[in-house]
mmCIF file of C-alpha atoms in Angstrom:
data_model
loop_
_atom_site.group_PDB
_atom_site.id
_atom_site.type_symbol
_atom_site.label_atom_id
_atom_site.label_comp_id
_atom_site.label_asym_id
_atom_site.label_seq_id
_atom_site.Cartn_x
_atom_site.Cartn_y
_atom_site.Cartn_z
ATOM 1 C CA MET A 23 31.274 10.092 5.194
ATOM 2 C CA ALA A 24 28.213 8.745 3.434
ATOM 3 C CA ALA A 25 25.706 11.224 2.074
ATOM 4 C CA LEU A 26 22.409 11.692 3.882
ATOM 5 C CA VAL A 27 19.073 11.314 2.077
ATOM 6 C CA GLU A 28 15.820 12.763 3.389
ATOM 7 C CA ALA A 29 12.879 10.351 3.634
ATOM 8 C CA ILE A 30 10.823 12.440 1.193
ATOM 9 C CA HIS A 31 13.484 11.834 -1.500
ATOM 10 C CA VAL A 32 13.518 8.035 -1.073
ATOM 11 C CA LYS A 33 11.849 6.524 -4.135
ATOM 12 C CA ARG A 34 11.174 3.020 -5.434
ATOM 13 C CA LYS A 35 14.438 1.078 -5.995
ATOM 14 C CA SER A 36 16.420 3.540 -3.825
ATOM 15 C CA LEU A 37 18.940 2.112 -1.358
ATOM 16 C CA VAL A 38 19.252 3.396 2.214
ATOM 17 C CA GLU A 39 21.040 2.341 5.398
ATOM 18 C CA MET A 40 19.127 2.079 8.650
ATOM 19 C CA ASP A 41 20.044 0.297 11.908
ATOM 20 C CA ASN A 42 23.427 -0.687 10.403
ATOM 21 C CA ALA A 43 21.831 -2.658 7.565
ATOM 22 C CA PRO A 44 21.198 -1.878 3.876
ATOM 23 C CA TYR A 45 17.582 -1.606 2.691
ATOM 24 C CA ALA A 46 15.997 -1.404 -0.746
ATOM 25 C CA CYS A 47 12.849 0.674 -1.107
ATOM 26 C CA LEU A 48 10.037 -1.325 -2.718
ATOM 27 C CA ASP A 49 7.409 1.419 -2.568
ATOM 28 C CA SER A 50 6.990 4.932 -1.204
ATOM 29 C CA ASP A 51 3.847 6.917 -0.482
ATOM 30 C CA ILE A 52 3.848 10.591 0.551
ATOM 31 C CA SER A 53 0.883 11.919 2.515
ATOM 32 C CA THR A 54 0.570 15.671 2.870
ATOM 33 C CA PRO A 55 -1.818 16.857 5.578
ATOM 34 C CA THR A 56 -4.573 19.311 4.742
ATOM 35 C CA ALA A 57 -4.408 21.090 8.096
ATOM 36 C CA ARG A 58 -1.970 23.945 8.663
ATOM 37 C CA GLY A 59 1.133 22.985 10.520
ATOM 38 C CA GLY A 60 0.595 19.271 9.882
ATOM 39 C CA GLN A 61 3.677 17.241 9.057
ATOM 40 C CA THR A 62 4.241 15.560 5.720
ATOM 41 C CA LEU A 63 4.661 11.817 6.276
ATOM 42 C CA VAL A 64 6.385 9.277 4.059
ATOM 43 C CA ARG A 65 5.322 5.627 4.196
ATOM 44 C CA LEU A 66 8.107 3.353 2.934
ATOM 45 C CA LYS A 67 7.978 -0.345 2.126
ATOM 46 C CA LEU A 68 11.536 -1.584 2.670
ATOM 47 C CA ARG A 69 13.393 -4.875 2.168
ATOM 48 C CA ASN A 70 16.341 -5.667 4.404
ATOM 49 C CA LEU A 71 19.048 -6.814 1.969
ATOM 50 C CA LEU A 72 20.704 -9.007 4.627
ATOM 51 C CA THR A 73 17.646 -10.929 5.876
ATOM 52 C CA GLN A 74 15.235 -10.324 2.942
ATOM 53 C CA ALA A 75 12.573 -9.281 5.504
ATOM 54 C CA VAL A 76 9.993 -6.787 4.184
ATOM 55 C CA PHE A 77 8.185 -4.226 6.321
ATOM 56 C CA GLU A 78 6.375 -0.905 6.062
ATOM 57 C CA LYS A 79 7.181 2.063 8.255
ATOM 58 C CA THR A 80 6.138 5.725 8.344
ATOM 59 C CA PHE A 81 8.749 8.480 8.620
ATOM 60 C CA LYS A 82 8.640 12.256 8.831
ATOM 61 C CA ALA A 83 9.588 13.922 5.533
ATOM 62 C CA GLN A 84 12.764 15.416 7.008
ATOM 63 C CA ASP A 85 14.061 12.161 8.613
ATOM 64 C CA LYS A 86 17.470 11.347 7.196
ATOM 65 C CA PHE A 87 19.054 8.072 6.079
ATOM 66 C CA LYS A 88 22.649 7.276 5.192
ATOM 67 C CA GLU A 89 23.421 5.929 1.750
ATOM 68 C CA PRO A 90 24.725 2.363 2.231
ATOM 69 C CA ASP A 91 28.253 1.356 1.305
ATOM 70 C CA LEU A 92 26.764 -0.911 -1.349
ATOM 71 C CA VAL A 93 28.720 -1.729 -4.487
ATOM 72 C CA LEU A 94 27.427 -3.515 -7.590
ATOM 73 C CA THR A 95 30.055 -5.850 -9.045
ATOM 74 C CA PRO A 96 29.711 -7.627 -12.407
ATOM 75 C CA ALA A 97 29.675 -11.401 -11.957
ATOM 76 C CA SER A 98 28.708 -14.591 -13.763
ATOM 77 C CA TYR A 99 26.834 -17.576 -12.367
ATOM 78 C CA LEU A 100 28.967 -20.724 -12.122
ATOM 79 C CA TYR A 101 27.043 -23.505 -10.333
ATOM 80 C CA SER A 102 25.061 -24.485 -7.229
ATOM 81 C CA ASP A 103 25.472 -27.268 -4.682
ATOM 82 C CA ALA A 104 24.029 -28.124 -1.249
ATOM 83 C CA ASP A 105 25.955 -25.254 0.417
ATOM 84 C CA GLY A 106 24.850 -22.480 -1.933
ATOM 85 C CA SER A 107 25.441 -20.931 -5.335
ATOM 86 C CA TYR A 108 28.778 -19.768 -6.689
ATOM 87 C CA PHE A 109 29.560 -16.717 -8.811
ATOM 88 C CA LEU A 110 32.742 -15.474 -10.494
ATOM 89 C CA ASP A 111 33.549 -11.835 -9.724
ATOM 90 C CA GLN A 112 34.473 -10.366 -13.126
ATOM 91 C CA GLU A 113 36.801 -7.744 -11.603
ATOM 92 C CA THR A 114 38.868 -9.785 -9.127
ATOM 93 C CA TYR A 115 38.239 -13.277 -10.604
ATOM 94 C CA GLU A 116 37.495 -14.703 -7.183
ATOM 95 C CA THR A 117 34.664 -17.154 -6.565
ATOM 96 C CA LEU A 118 31.934 -15.821 -4.269
ATOM 97 C CA GLN A 119 29.268 -17.913 -2.540
ATOM 98 C CA LEU A 120 25.668 -16.860 -1.837
ATOM 99 C CA THR A 121 23.268 -18.835 0.346
ATOM 100 C CA PRO A 122 19.726 -19.732 -0.809
ATOM 101 C CA LEU A 123 18.354 -17.039 1.570
ATOM 102 C CA MET A 124 20.430 -14.369 -0.223
ATOM 103 C CA LEU A 125 19.193 -15.544 -3.638
ATOM 104 C CA GLY A 126 15.436 -15.618 -3.083
ATOM 105 C CA ASN A 127 13.794 -16.752 -6.345
ATOM 106 C CA ALA A 128 16.802 -15.792 -8.512
ATOM 107 C CA MET A 129 17.618 -19.449 -9.278
ATOM 108 C CA ASP A 130 14.477 -19.565 -11.468
ATOM 109 C CA TYR A 131 16.292 -17.275 -13.923
ATOM 110 C CA LEU A 132 19.925 -18.426 -13.698
ATOM 111 C CA MET A 133 21.728 -20.620 -16.211
ATOM 112 C CA GLU A 134 25.434 -21.348 -16.167
ATOM 113 C CA GLY A 135 27.293 -18.284 -17.455
ATOM 114 C CA THR A 136 24.458 -15.784 -16.847
ATOM 115 C CA MET A 137 25.899 -12.292 -16.348
ATOM 116 C CA LEU A 138 24.480 -10.266 -13.430
ATOM 117 C CA GLN A 139 25.390 -7.757 -10.739
ATOM 118 C CA LEU A 140 26.395 -8.863 -7.216
ATOM 119 C CA HIS A 141 25.574 -6.605 -4.264
ATOM 120 C CA LYS A 142 28.569 -6.192 -1.970
ATOM 121 C CA TRP A 143 28.062 -4.444 1.352
ATOM 122 C CA ASN A 144 31.224 -3.504 3.255
ATOM 123 C CA GLY A 145 33.141 -5.778 0.856
ATOM 124 C CA ASN A 146 31.013 -8.924 1.421
ATOM 125 C CA PRO A 147 28.500 -10.359 -1.072
ATOM 126 C CA ILE A 148 24.917 -10.099 0.256
ATOM 127 C CA GLY A 149 22.730 -10.638 -2.812
ATOM 128 C CA LEU A 150 22.384 -10.065 -6.506
ATOM 129 C CA GLN A 151 20.628 -7.960 -9.072
ATOM 130 C CA LEU A 152 19.319 -9.900 -12.049
ATOM 131 C CA PRO A 153 19.276 -8.467 -15.552
ATOM 132 C CA ILE A 154 15.892 -6.974 -16.547
ATOM 133 C CA PHE A 155 15.283 -9.806 -19.045
ATOM 134 C CA VAL A 156 16.717 -13.323 -19.357
ATOM 135 C CA GLU A 157 16.525 -15.730 -22.273
ATOM 136 C CA LEU A 158 15.414 -19.265 -21.374
ATOM 137 C CA GLU A 159 14.449 -22.270 -23.462
ATOM 138 C CA VAL A 160 11.038 -23.927 -23.139
ATOM 139 C CA ALA A 161 11.594 -27.432 -21.720
ATOM 140 C CA TYR A 162 7.935 -28.493 -21.811
ATOM 141 C CA THR A 163 4.593 -27.092 -22.881
ATOM 142 C CA GLU A 164 1.342 -28.638 -24.077
ATOM 143 C CA PRO A 165 0.672 -28.383 -27.792
ATOM 144 C CA ALA A 166 -1.906 -25.737 -28.657
ATOM 145 C CA VAL A 167 -5.378 -26.925 -29.602
ATOM 146 C CA ARG A 168 -6.918 -24.926 -32.425
ATOM 147 C CA GLY A 169 -9.796 -22.768 -31.227
ATOM 148 C CA ASP A 170 -9.036 -23.285 -27.508
ATOM 149 C CA THR A 171 -9.113 -19.767 -26.090
ATOM 150 C CA SER A 172 -11.089 -20.580 -22.946
ATOM 151 C CA GLY A 173 -7.932 -20.015 -20.879
ATOM 152 C CA GLY A 174 -7.528 -16.500 -22.249
ATOM 153 C CA GLY A 175 -5.253 -17.606 -25.071
ATOM 154 C CA THR A 176 -2.418 -18.733 -22.787
ATOM 155 C CA LYS A 177 -0.957 -21.996 -21.566
ATOM 156 C CA THR A 178 1.656 -23.004 -19.000
ATOM 157 C CA ALA A 179 5.251 -23.576 -20.083
ATOM 158 C CA ARG A 180 8.089 -25.010 -17.972
ATOM 159 C CA MET A 181 11.437 -23.407 -18.716
ATOM 160 C CA GLU A 182 14.843 -25.137 -18.599
ATOM 161 C CA THR A 183 15.426 -23.815 -15.046
ATOM 162 C CA GLY A 184 12.113 -25.246 -13.775
ATOM 163 C CA LEU A 185 10.309 -21.894 -13.795
ATOM 164 C CA GLU A 186 6.669 -22.165 -14.914
ATOM 165 C CA ILE A 187 5.103 -19.196 -16.711
ATOM 166 C CA LYS A 188 2.023 -18.398 -18.785
ATOM 167 C CA VAL A 189 2.784 -18.090 -22.493
ATOM 168 C CA PRO A 190 0.702 -17.506 -25.654
ATOM 169 C CA LEU A 191 -0.690 -20.598 -27.403
ATOM 170 C CA PHE A 192 1.771 -20.344 -30.341
ATOM 171 C CA VAL A 193 4.859 -21.048 -28.159
ATOM 172 C CA LYS A 194 6.433 -24.496 -28.747
ATOM 173 C CA GLU A 195 8.962 -26.661 -26.911
ATOM 174 C CA GLY A 196 12.588 -25.814 -27.682
ATOM 175 C CA GLU A 197 11.924 -22.116 -28.378
ATOM 176 C CA LYS A 198 13.938 -19.458 -26.567
ATOM 177 C CA LEU A 199 11.823 -16.890 -24.745
ATOM 178 C CA LYS A 200 12.564 -13.510 -23.230
ATOM 179 C CA ILE A 201 11.297 -13.362 -19.614
ATOM 180 C CA ALA A 202 11.023 -10.302 -17.344
ATOM 181 C CA THR A 203 12.850 -11.156 -14.101
ATOM 182 C CA GLU A 204 10.943 -8.658 -11.949
ATOM 183 C CA THR A 205 7.508 -10.109 -12.723
ATOM 184 C CA GLY A 206 8.274 -13.543 -14.185
ATOM 185 C CA ASP A 207 6.145 -12.735 -17.250
ATOM 186 C CA PHE A 208 6.621 -13.727 -20.882
ATOM 187 C CA ALA A 209 8.118 -10.772 -22.779
ATOM 188 C CA GLY A 210 8.583 -12.213 -26.275
ATOM 189 C CA ARG A 211 10.410 -14.732 -28.399
ATOM 190 C CA VAL A 212 14.098 -14.465 -29.095
#
């Protein structure tokens, strides 16, 4: 039997099961009434991990959710084709396929051999969890012009995966950069 979690204890990045589907909490806001006898309400922003749909809903503080039967499995990215993207499960050594809908924008950060965590719900792959940072090489960026800080001291760089990010003026083509996967921001040179 899965454990039950009260709505007031659901925090950002928590996982819950509702309507026979797993959800990830993107944000939670607790509002406590000032009047006596008023109920504490919890407003949750949730993402359905099967459909990637995002919605906000208000619950009573004592409403309960089941913890989903969600397992994180280490995997490595192999390749993509017209049908989807393929990953090697590092525990069972089987090849698992994810559709573009399951991946979202994850392909912007994936190179062959990238290690990550696959979400499996009831034994089936439903999505993935990227590492916090990835290292990508700059495929193209304009050379910096001395004294040009009108753009705030940044310029656009296209990474080897096609991802475009803002980088400081000193970054050159061919350099490896550390990029935060949650925000898509430059986090430093490697």
